[in-house]
PDB file of C-alpha atoms in Angstrom:
ATOM      1  CA  MET A  13     -24.570   4.409  11.712  1.00 91.00           C
ATOM      2  CA  ILE A  14     -20.915   3.553  10.695  1.00 97.00           C
ATOM      3  CA  THR A  15     -18.645   6.665  10.984  1.00 97.00           C
ATOM      4  CA  ALA A  16     -14.981   4.760  10.767  1.00 98.00           C
ATOM      5  CA  ASP A  17     -13.314   3.928   7.673  1.00 98.00           C
ATOM      6  CA  PHE A  18     -10.778   0.877   8.289  1.00 98.00           C
ATOM      7  CA  HIS A  19      -9.369   0.421   4.983  1.00 98.00           C
ATOM      8  CA  ASN A  20      -8.027   3.034   2.582  1.00 98.00           C
ATOM      9  CA  HIS A  21      -4.953   3.821   0.993  1.00 98.00           C
ATOM     10  CA  THR A  22      -2.711   6.970   0.688  1.00 97.00           C
ATOM     11  CA  GLU A  23       0.545   8.191  -0.866  1.00 95.00           C
ATOM     12  CA  PHE A  24       2.546   5.634   1.128  1.00 96.00           C
ATOM     13  CA  SER A  25       0.810   2.848  -1.078  1.00 94.00           C
ATOM     14  CA  SER A  26       2.350   2.181  -4.631  1.00 91.00           C
ATOM     15  CA  ASP A  27      -1.221   2.357  -6.075  1.00 91.00           C
ATOM     16  CA  SER A  28      -2.133   5.682  -4.762  1.00 93.00           C
ATOM     17  CA  HIS A  29      -0.973   9.307  -4.927  1.00 93.00           C
ATOM     18  CA  THR A  30      -3.219  10.944  -2.635  1.00 96.00           C
ATOM     19  CA  PRO A  31      -1.586  12.851   0.103  1.00 97.00           C
ATOM     20  CA  ALA A  32      -2.361  11.480   3.813  1.00 98.00           C
ATOM     21  CA  GLU A  33      -3.720  15.031   4.688  1.00 98.00           C
ATOM     22  CA  GLU A  34      -6.005  15.352   1.872  1.00 98.00           C
ATOM     23  CA  HIS A  35      -7.676  11.895   3.057  1.00 97.00           C
ATOM     24  CA  ILE A  36      -8.015  13.493   6.571  1.00 98.00           C
ATOM     25  CA  ARG A  37      -9.730  16.691   5.181  1.00 98.00           C
ATOM     26  CA  HIS A  38     -12.112  14.808   2.871  1.00 98.00           C
ATOM     27  CA  ALA A  39     -12.881  12.360   5.866  1.00 98.00           C
ATOM     28  CA  ILE A  40     -13.852  15.204   8.152  1.00 98.00           C
ATOM     29  CA  ARG A  41     -16.166  16.867   5.423  1.00 97.00           C
ATOM     30  CA  ALA A  42     -17.909  13.270   5.032  1.00 96.00           C
ATOM     31  CA  GLY A  43     -18.751  13.132   8.623  1.00 97.00           C
ATOM     32  CA  LEU A  44     -16.143  10.312   9.628  1.00 98.00           C
ATOM     33  CA  LYS A  45     -15.293  10.212  13.427  1.00 98.00           C
ATOM     34  CA  GLN A  46     -12.252   7.713  12.876  1.00 98.00           C
ATOM     35  CA  LEU A  47      -9.979   7.165  10.065  1.00 98.00           C
ATOM     36  CA  CYS A  48      -7.548   4.379  10.056  1.00 98.00           C
ATOM     37  CA  ILE A  49      -5.107   4.893   7.217  1.00 98.00           C
ATOM     38  CA  THR A  50      -3.868   0.978   6.175  1.00 98.00           C
ATOM     39  CA  ASP A  51      -1.398   1.360   3.369  1.00 98.00           C
ATOM     40  CA  HIS A  52       0.003  -1.580   1.543  1.00 96.00           C
ATOM     41  CA  MET A  53       3.037  -3.420   2.751  1.00 97.00           C
ATOM     42  CA  ASP A  54       3.507  -6.597   0.288  1.00 96.00           C
ATOM     43  CA  ARG A  55       6.637  -8.258   1.004  1.00 95.00           C
ATOM     44  CA  HIS A  56       8.101  -9.960  -2.171  1.00 93.00           C
ATOM     45  CA  TYR A  57       5.428  -8.565  -4.368  1.00 94.00           C
ATOM     46  CA  PRO A  58       6.374 -10.524  -7.766  1.00 90.00           C
ATOM     47  CA  ASP A  59       5.240  -7.926 -10.354  1.00 74.00           C
ATOM     48  CA  THR A  60       7.706  -4.770  -9.760  1.00 67.00           C
ATOM     49  CA  SER A  61       5.771  -3.196 -12.825  1.00 69.00           C
ATOM     50  CA  GLU A  62       3.014  -2.489 -10.370  1.00 65.00           C
ATOM     51  CA  GLY A  63       5.316  -1.112  -7.782  1.00 71.00           C
ATOM     52  CA  LEU A  64       7.007  -2.500  -4.905  1.00 80.00           C
ATOM     53  CA  PHE A  65       4.083  -2.322  -2.724  1.00 90.00           C
ATOM     54  CA  GLU A  66       6.316  -1.386   0.237  1.00 93.00           C
ATOM     55  CA  PHE A  67       6.783   1.817   2.355  1.00 94.00           C
ATOM     56  CA  ASP A  68       9.118   3.429   4.672  1.00 96.00           C
ATOM     57  CA  PRO A  69       7.331   2.798   8.356  1.00 97.00           C
ATOM     58  CA  VAL A  70       9.378   5.679   9.978  1.00 98.00           C
ATOM     59  CA  ARG A  71       8.395   8.174   7.403  1.00 97.00           C
ATOM     60  CA  TYR A  72       4.891   6.938   7.738  1.00 97.00           C
ATOM     61  CA  PHE A  73       4.728   7.374  11.430  1.00 98.00           C
ATOM     62  CA  ASP A  74       6.289  10.750  11.264  1.00 98.00           C
ATOM     63  CA  THR A  75       3.961  12.030   8.765  1.00 98.00           C
ATOM     64  CA  LEU A  76       0.929  10.403  10.542  1.00 98.00           C
ATOM     65  CA  THR A  77       1.900  11.445  13.966  1.00 98.00           C
ATOM     66  CA  THR A  78       1.928  15.209  12.952  1.00 98.00           C
ATOM     67  CA  LEU A  79      -1.351  14.970  11.325  1.00 98.00           C
ATOM     68  CA  LYS A  80      -2.820  13.099  14.325  1.00 98.00           C
ATOM     69  CA  GLU A  81      -1.917  16.203  16.544  1.00 98.00           C
ATOM     70  CA  ARG A  82      -3.006  18.510  13.888  1.00 98.00           C
ATOM     71  CA  TYR A  83      -6.561  17.152  13.509  1.00 98.00           C
ATOM     72  CA  GLN A  84      -7.261  15.707  16.862  1.00 97.00           C
ATOM     73  CA  SER A  85     -10.105  17.950  17.699  1.00 98.00           C
ATOM     74  CA  ARG A  86     -11.862  16.999  14.332  1.00 98.00           C
ATOM     75  CA  ILE A  87     -11.215  13.378  13.729  1.00 98.00           C
ATOM     76  CA  GLU A  88      -9.484  10.404  15.328  1.00 98.00           C
ATOM     77  CA  LEU A  89      -6.659   9.340  13.231  1.00 98.00           C
ATOM     78  CA  LEU A  90      -5.575   5.797  13.632  1.00 98.00           C
ATOM     79  CA  PHE A  91      -2.209   3.927  12.380  1.00 98.00           C
ATOM     80  CA  GLY A  92      -2.922   1.021  10.351  1.00 98.00           C
ATOM     81  CA  ILE A  93      -1.300  -1.361   7.774  1.00 98.00           C
ATOM     82  CA  GLU A  94      -2.419  -3.909   5.216  1.00 98.00           C
ATOM     83  CA  LEU A  95      -0.271  -6.754   4.894  1.00 98.00           C
ATOM     84  CA  GLY A  96       0.093  -8.917   1.819  1.00 97.00           C
ATOM     85  CA  LEU A  97      -0.100 -12.588   3.133  1.00 98.00           C
ATOM     86  CA  ARG A  98       1.509 -15.190   1.160  1.00 97.00           C
ATOM     87  CA  SER A  99       1.027 -18.820   1.455  1.00 96.00           C
ATOM     88  CA  GLU A 100       4.092 -19.973  -1.016  1.00 97.00           C
ATOM     89  CA  PRO A 101       6.112 -22.337   1.221  1.00 96.00           C
ATOM     90  CA  GLU A 102       9.496 -21.148  -0.073  1.00 97.00           C
ATOM     91  CA  ILE A 103       9.068 -17.576   0.993  1.00 97.00           C
ATOM     92  CA  ARG A 104       6.357 -17.550   3.830  1.00 96.00           C
ATOM     93  CA  PRO A 105       8.776 -18.202   6.697  1.00 97.00           C
ATOM     94  CA  GLU A 106      10.888 -14.950   5.978  1.00 97.00           C
ATOM     95  CA  ILE A 107       7.623 -13.060   5.205  1.00 98.00           C
ATOM     96  CA  ARG A 108       6.169 -14.037   8.695  1.00 98.00           C
ATOM     97  CA  ASP A 109       9.278 -13.187  10.385  1.00 98.00           C
ATOM     98  CA  PHE A 110       9.421  -9.539   8.547  1.00 98.00           C
ATOM     99  CA  TYR A 111       5.622  -8.793   9.571  1.00 98.00           C
ATOM    100  CA  ASN A 112       6.131  -9.991  12.908  1.00 98.00           C
ATOM    101  CA  ALA A 113       8.953  -7.770  13.652  1.00 98.00           C
ATOM    102  CA  LEU A 114       7.135  -4.839  11.723  1.00 98.00           C
ATOM    103  CA  VAL A 115       4.111  -4.953  13.888  1.00 98.00           C
ATOM    104  CA  THR A 116       6.103  -5.375  17.129  1.00 98.00           C
ATOM    105  CA  ASP A 117       8.362  -2.350  16.483  1.00 98.00           C
ATOM    106  CA  TYR A 118       5.870   0.229  15.334  1.00 98.00           C
ATOM    107  CA  PRO A 119       2.670   1.074  17.212  1.00 98.00           C
ATOM    108  CA  PHE A 120      -0.151   0.106  14.839  1.00 98.00           C
ATOM    109  CA  ASP A 121      -3.685   0.465  16.022  1.00 98.00           C
ATOM    110  CA  PHE A 122      -4.764  -1.972  13.285  1.00 98.00           C
ATOM    111  CA  VAL A 123      -3.545  -4.662  11.008  1.00 98.00           C
ATOM    112  CA  ILE A 124      -5.225  -5.942   8.001  1.00 98.00           C
ATOM    113  CA  GLY A 125      -3.998  -9.348   6.443  1.00 98.00           C
ATOM    114  CA  SER A 126      -5.222  -9.953   2.950  1.00 98.00           C
ATOM    115  CA  THR A 127      -4.388 -12.206  -0.001  1.00 97.00           C
ATOM    116  CA  HIS A 128      -3.117 -10.323  -3.190  1.00 95.00           C
ATOM    117  CA  VAL A 129      -1.027 -12.770  -4.800  1.00 96.00           C
ATOM    118  CA  ILE A 130      -1.474 -16.739  -5.244  1.00 96.00           C
ATOM    119  CA  ARG A 131       1.311 -18.907  -6.478  1.00 94.00           C
ATOM    120  CA  TYR A 132       3.412 -16.030  -7.365  1.00 94.00           C
ATOM    121  CA  LEU A 133       0.695 -14.265  -9.484  1.00 93.00           C
ATOM    122  CA  ASP A 134      -1.634 -11.396  -8.666  1.00 92.00           C
ATOM    123  CA  PRO A 135      -5.411 -12.159  -9.922  1.00 92.00           C
ATOM    124  CA  TYR A 136      -5.531  -8.454 -10.788  1.00 89.00           C
ATOM    125  CA  LEU A 137      -3.536  -9.443 -13.891  1.00 88.00           C
ATOM    126  CA  PRO A 138      -4.910 -11.226 -16.927  1.00 89.00           C
ATOM    127  CA  THR A 139      -2.276 -13.721 -16.837  1.00 91.00           C
ATOM    128  CA  TYR A 140      -3.739 -15.400 -13.654  1.00 92.00           C
ATOM    129  CA  TRP A 141      -6.676 -15.931 -15.500  1.00 92.00           C
ATOM    130  CA  GLU A 142      -5.265 -17.564 -18.669  1.00 91.00           C
ATOM    131  CA  THR A 143      -5.096 -20.975 -17.387  1.00 90.00           C
ATOM    132  CA  ARG A 144      -7.890 -20.794 -14.451  1.00 91.00           C
ATOM    133  CA  SER A 145     -11.604 -21.066 -14.431  1.00 89.00           C
ATOM    134  CA  LEU A 146     -13.474 -19.043 -11.966  1.00 89.00           C
ATOM    135  CA  HIS A 147     -13.850 -22.121  -9.776  1.00 91.00           C
ATOM    136  CA  ASP A 148     -10.046 -22.960  -9.900  1.00 93.00           C
ATOM    137  CA  GLY A 149      -9.144 -19.286  -9.235  1.00 93.00           C
ATOM    138  CA  LEU A 150     -11.673 -18.958  -6.439  1.00 94.00           C
ATOM    139  CA  SER A 151     -10.626 -22.377  -4.817  1.00 96.00           C
ATOM    140  CA  GLU A 152      -6.974 -21.375  -4.808  1.00 96.00           C
ATOM    141  CA  TYR A 153      -7.798 -17.943  -3.163  1.00 96.00           C
ATOM    142  CA  PHE A 154      -9.920 -19.616  -0.313  1.00 97.00           C
ATOM    143  CA  GLU A 155      -7.086 -22.022   0.175  1.00 97.00           C
ATOM    144  CA  SER A 156      -4.559 -19.402   0.622  1.00 97.00           C
ATOM    145  CA  ILE A 157      -6.830 -17.652   3.295  1.00 98.00           C
ATOM    146  CA  ALA A 158      -7.034 -21.132   5.238  1.00 98.00           C
ATOM    147  CA  GLU A 159      -3.363 -21.555   5.060  1.00 97.00           C
ATOM    148  CA  ASN A 160      -2.596 -18.051   5.966  1.00 98.00           C
ATOM    149  CA  ALA A 161      -5.112 -17.851   8.771  1.00 97.00           C
ATOM    150  CA  ALA A 162      -3.282 -20.648  10.264  1.00 96.00           C
ATOM    151  CA  TRP A 163       0.091 -19.440   9.517  1.00 97.00           C
ATOM    152  CA  TYR A 164       0.256 -15.917  10.637  1.00 98.00           C
ATOM    153  CA  SER A 165      -0.769 -14.314  13.694  1.00 97.00           C
ATOM    154  CA  CYS A 166       0.556 -10.725  12.920  1.00 98.00           C
ATOM    155  CA  PHE A 167      -3.002  -9.370  11.761  1.00 98.00           C
ATOM    156  CA  ASP A 168      -6.203  -8.543  13.413  1.00 98.00           C
ATOM    157  CA  VAL A 169      -8.732  -8.775  10.257  1.00 98.00           C
ATOM    158  CA  TYR A 170      -8.763 -10.541   7.071  1.00 98.00           C
ATOM    159  CA  GLY A 171      -9.081  -8.295   4.223  1.00 98.00           C
ATOM    160  CA  HIS A 172     -11.959  -8.172   1.305  1.00 96.00           C
ATOM    161  CA  LEU A 173     -12.752 -12.072   1.253  1.00 95.00           C
ATOM    162  CA  ASP A 174     -13.665 -12.825  -2.404  1.00 93.00           C
ATOM    163  CA  TYR A 175     -12.330  -9.740  -3.639  1.00 91.00           C
ATOM    164  CA  ILE A 176     -10.795 -11.949  -6.551  1.00 93.00           C
ATOM    165  CA  LEU A 177     -14.182 -11.679  -8.264  1.00 90.00           C
ATOM    166  CA  ARG A 178     -13.343  -7.988  -9.307  1.00 88.00           C
ATOM    167  CA  TYR A 179     -10.738  -9.429 -11.847  1.00 90.00           C
ATOM    168  CA  ALA A 180     -12.436 -12.680 -12.767  1.00 87.00           C
ATOM    169  CA  PRO A 181     -13.399 -13.111 -16.824  1.00 82.00           C
ATOM    170  CA  ASP A 182     -16.337 -11.150 -17.739  1.00 71.00           C
ATOM    171  CA  GLY A 183     -19.608 -12.895 -17.192  1.00 67.00           C
ATOM    172  CA  THR A 184     -18.406 -14.983 -14.360  1.00 73.00           C
ATOM    173  CA  ARG A 185     -18.344 -12.490 -11.579  1.00 77.00           C
ATOM    174  CA  ASP A 186     -20.293 -14.313  -9.153  1.00 85.00           C
ATOM    175  CA  TYR A 187     -20.243 -17.801  -7.445  1.00 90.00           C
ATOM    176  CA  ARG A 188     -22.477 -20.031  -5.256  1.00 91.00           C
ATOM    177  CA  TYR A 189     -20.959 -20.375  -1.757  1.00 93.00           C
ATOM    178  CA  GLU A 190     -22.132 -24.268  -1.799  1.00 93.00           C
ATOM    179  CA  ASP A 191     -19.615 -24.728  -4.385  1.00 94.00           C
ATOM    180  CA  TYR A 192     -16.895 -23.850  -2.259  1.00 96.00           C
ATOM    181  CA  ARG A 193     -18.326 -24.744   1.298  1.00 94.00           C
ATOM    182  CA  ASP A 194     -15.669 -27.097   2.301  1.00 96.00           C
ATOM    183  CA  ILE A 195     -12.296 -24.934   1.810  1.00 97.00           C
ATOM    184  CA  ALA A 196     -14.373 -21.591   2.505  1.00 96.00           C
ATOM    185  CA  ASP A 197     -15.597 -23.084   5.881  1.00 97.00           C
ATOM    186  CA  LEU A 198     -12.175 -24.058   6.612  1.00 97.00           C
ATOM    187  CA  ALA A 199     -10.836 -20.398   6.088  1.00 98.00           C
ATOM    188  CA  LEU A 200     -13.563 -19.237   8.191  1.00 98.00           C
ATOM    189  CA  HIS A 201     -12.904 -21.706  11.180  1.00 98.00           C
ATOM    190  CA  ASN A 202      -9.351 -20.938  11.092  1.00 98.00           C
ATOM    191  CA  LEU A 203      -9.998 -17.254  11.414  1.00 98.00           C
ATOM    192  CA  VAL A 204     -12.715 -17.572  14.198  1.00 98.00           C
ATOM    193  CA  TYR A 205     -10.392 -20.207  15.968  1.00 97.00           C
ATOM    194  CA  ALA A 206      -7.394 -17.706  15.920  1.00 97.00           C
ATOM    195  CA  GLY A 207      -9.649 -14.691  17.104  1.00 98.00           C
ATOM    196  CA  LYS A 208      -9.344 -12.740  14.014  1.00 98.00           C
ATOM    197  CA  GLY A 209     -12.026 -10.556  12.360  1.00 98.00           C
ATOM    198  CA  ILE A 210     -13.359 -10.093   8.853  1.00 98.00           C
ATOM    199  CA  GLU A 211     -14.235  -6.930   6.984  1.00 98.00           C
ATOM    200  CA  ILE A 212     -17.108  -5.447   4.781  1.00 98.00           C
ATOM    201  CA  ASN A 213     -15.268  -4.001   2.100  1.00 98.00           C
ATOM    202  CA  THR A 214     -17.439  -1.680  -0.008  1.00 98.00           C
ATOM    203  CA  SER A 215     -15.281  -1.408  -2.950  1.00 96.00           C
ATOM    204  CA  GLY A 216     -16.911  -4.653  -4.251  1.00 94.00           C
ATOM    205  CA  LEU A 217     -20.160  -2.358  -4.756  1.00 95.00           C
ATOM    206  CA  ARG A 218     -18.321  -0.220  -7.504  1.00 93.00           C
ATOM    207  CA  SER A 219     -18.243  -3.083  -9.916  1.00 88.00           C
ATOM    208  CA  LEU A 220     -20.431  -6.117  -8.233  1.00 90.00           C
ATOM    209  CA  PRO A 221     -24.028  -5.908  -6.878  1.00 89.00           C
ATOM    210  CA  TYR A 222     -22.609  -6.689  -3.257  1.00 91.00           C
ATOM    211  CA  PRO A 223     -19.539  -5.744  -1.017  1.00 96.00           C
ATOM    212  CA  HIS A 224     -16.852  -8.225  -0.261  1.00 96.00           C
ATOM    213  CA  PRO A 225     -17.822 -10.689   1.178  1.00 96.00           C
ATOM    214  CA  LYS A 226     -20.987 -12.070  -0.131  1.00 94.00           C
ATOM    215  CA  LYS A 227     -23.819 -12.355   2.605  1.00 95.00           C
ATOM    216  CA  GLU A 228     -23.397 -16.368   2.981  1.00 96.00           C
ATOM    217  CA  LEU A 229     -19.689 -15.812   4.146  1.00 96.00           C
ATOM    218  CA  LEU A 230     -20.624 -13.209   6.686  1.00 97.00           C
ATOM    219  CA  ILE A 231     -23.625 -15.408   8.077  1.00 97.00           C
ATOM    220  CA  ARG A 232     -21.188 -18.455   8.182  1.00 97.00           C
ATOM    221  CA  TYR A 233     -18.724 -16.421   9.952  1.00 98.00           C
ATOM    222  CA  ARG A 234     -21.245 -15.449  12.365  1.00 97.00           C
ATOM    223  CA  GLU A 235     -22.509 -18.998  12.829  1.00 97.00           C
ATOM    224  CA  LEU A 236     -19.132 -20.282  13.638  1.00 97.00           C
ATOM    225  CA  GLY A 237     -18.706 -17.801  16.259  1.00 97.00           C
ATOM    226  CA  GLY A 238     -16.934 -14.753  14.584  1.00 98.00           C
ATOM    227  CA  GLU A 239     -17.709 -11.381  16.029  1.00 97.00           C
ATOM    228  CA  ILE A 240     -15.293  -9.025  14.689  1.00 98.00           C
ATOM    229  CA  ILE A 241     -16.510  -7.035  11.680  1.00 98.00           C
ATOM    230  CA  THR A 242     -14.622  -3.752  10.589  1.00 98.00           C
ATOM    231  CA  ILE A 243     -15.696  -1.550   7.599  1.00 98.00           C
ATOM    232  CA  GLY A 244     -13.597  -0.131   4.845  1.00 98.00           C
ATOM    233  CA  SER A 245     -14.061   1.647   1.483  1.00 98.00           C
ATOM    234  CA  ASP A 246     -10.770   0.562   0.230  1.00 97.00           C
ATOM    235  CA  ALA A 247     -10.625   4.024  -1.057  1.00 98.00           C
ATOM    236  CA  HIS A 248      -7.314   5.100  -2.990  1.00 97.00           C
ATOM    237  CA  THR A 249      -8.731   8.602  -3.639  1.00 97.00           C
ATOM    238  CA  PRO A 250     -10.318  10.631  -0.999  1.00 97.00           C
ATOM    239  CA  ASP A 251     -13.851  11.160  -2.799  1.00 97.00           C
ATOM    240  CA  LEU A 252     -14.301   7.126  -2.056  1.00 98.00           C
ATOM    241  CA  LEU A 253     -13.845   7.320   1.621  1.00 98.00           C
ATOM    242  CA  GLY A 254     -17.037   6.026   3.378  1.00 97.00           C
ATOM    243  CA  PHE A 255     -18.348   4.659   0.171  1.00 98.00           C
ATOM    244  CA  GLU A 256     -21.732   3.110   0.426  1.00 97.00           C
ATOM    245  CA  PHE A 257     -21.358   2.835   4.321  1.00 98.00           C
ATOM    246  CA  ARG A 258     -25.310   3.152   4.730  1.00 97.00           C
ATOM    247  CA  LYS A 259     -25.515  -0.049   2.333  1.00 97.00           C
ATOM    248  CA  ALA A 260     -22.961  -1.660   4.420  1.00 97.00           C
ATOM    249  CA  GLU A 261     -25.079  -0.896   7.702  1.00 97.00           C
ATOM    250  CA  VAL A 262     -28.034  -2.367   6.033  1.00 97.00           C
ATOM    251  CA  TYR A 263     -26.115  -5.536   4.970  1.00 96.00           C
ATOM    252  CA  LEU A 264     -24.568  -6.059   8.195  1.00 97.00           C
ATOM    253  CA  LYS A 265     -27.989  -6.170  10.194  1.00 97.00           C
ATOM    254  CA  GLU A 266     -29.259  -8.223   7.437  1.00 97.00           C
ATOM    255  CA  CYS A 267     -26.721 -10.873   8.282  1.00 96.00           C
ATOM    256  CA  GLY A 268     -27.525 -10.702  11.821  1.00 96.00           C
ATOM    257  CA  PHE A 269     -25.046  -8.241  13.149  1.00 97.00           C
ATOM    258  CA  HIS A 270     -26.023  -5.399  15.420  1.00 95.00           C
ATOM    259  CA  TYR A 271     -22.557  -3.656  15.700  1.00 97.00           C
ATOM    260  CA  TYR A 272     -19.177  -3.155  14.018  1.00 98.00           C
ATOM    261  CA  THR A 273     -15.700  -2.890  15.022  1.00 98.00           C
ATOM    262  CA  ILE A 274     -13.004  -0.450  15.563  1.00 98.00           C
ATOM    263  CA  PHE A 275      -9.350  -0.978  16.757  1.00 98.00           C
ATOM    264  CA  ARG A 276      -7.283   1.179  18.971  1.00 98.00           C
ATOM    265  CA  GLY A 277      -3.894  -0.282  20.031  1.00 98.00           C
ATOM    266  CA  ARG A 278      -4.717  -3.630  18.166  1.00 98.00           C
ATOM    267  CA  LYS A 279      -7.709  -3.956  20.674  1.00 98.00           C
ATOM    268  CA  PRO A 280     -11.174  -4.364  19.155  1.00 98.00           C
ATOM    269  CA  VAL A 281     -14.147  -1.989  20.407  1.00 98.00           C
ATOM    270  CA  MET A 282     -17.611  -2.907  19.608  1.00 97.00           C
ATOM    271  CA  GLU A 283     -19.953   0.132  18.251  1.00 97.00           C
ATOM    272  CA  ARG A 284     -23.593  -0.167  17.715  1.00 95.00           C
ATOM    273  CA  LEU A 285     -25.116   0.304  14.472  1.00 92.00           C
TER     274      LEU A 285
END
């Protein structure tokens, strides 16, 4: 049984207004044993109308340290962050240095690396798709993961592989892994070579028939030697914490896994399903 949510967002993320304590209380009511709050840090996010997607780590740790002590007898609260990784060559050296310093200077338990922006555009925005087919968009997305996995060392797990499907034009929100095998395999190989994990992100089930990523990617990750799998709801409101985790457990087992992973102090711990 999965009892740890390792991807969710609170008031420290520009796209959430939920106080962290509300998340914790709901997680306890939902029966979770571990909650790792992973708020957004997207250095140089290009569309400021959506928010800066950066937060003050001092305030974050002050708030969560107090809450960790307050609820320590009821749930294990862990410190996390989701870093927006960028592959644009003009800005990635500065972003890498910034993130390396951030995860060195602060005692995060867990770090997600994610692709949220491709060539200075967020696929969440309709403008990204105005000049791209699904094939073009998804190819660029996997290319960015392959490049980021080789460029950055500051993260533990790559977030929501293939989440770009959420925002693809209507009627095209599916794909065949075989059509992207070369670039997707390179992305997965680079992650495995670097000792990085991936996640099952159940937010996909809110709009798609499967979580992120599709089974083919999970199975291929395991075939290449990958072992680290975290589970996250990507909840921005407390009611979605632990969303469809029973389905995630079945999904993992169908892909040949018999455990999932939690992190403490950036070290992976395997938990039996």
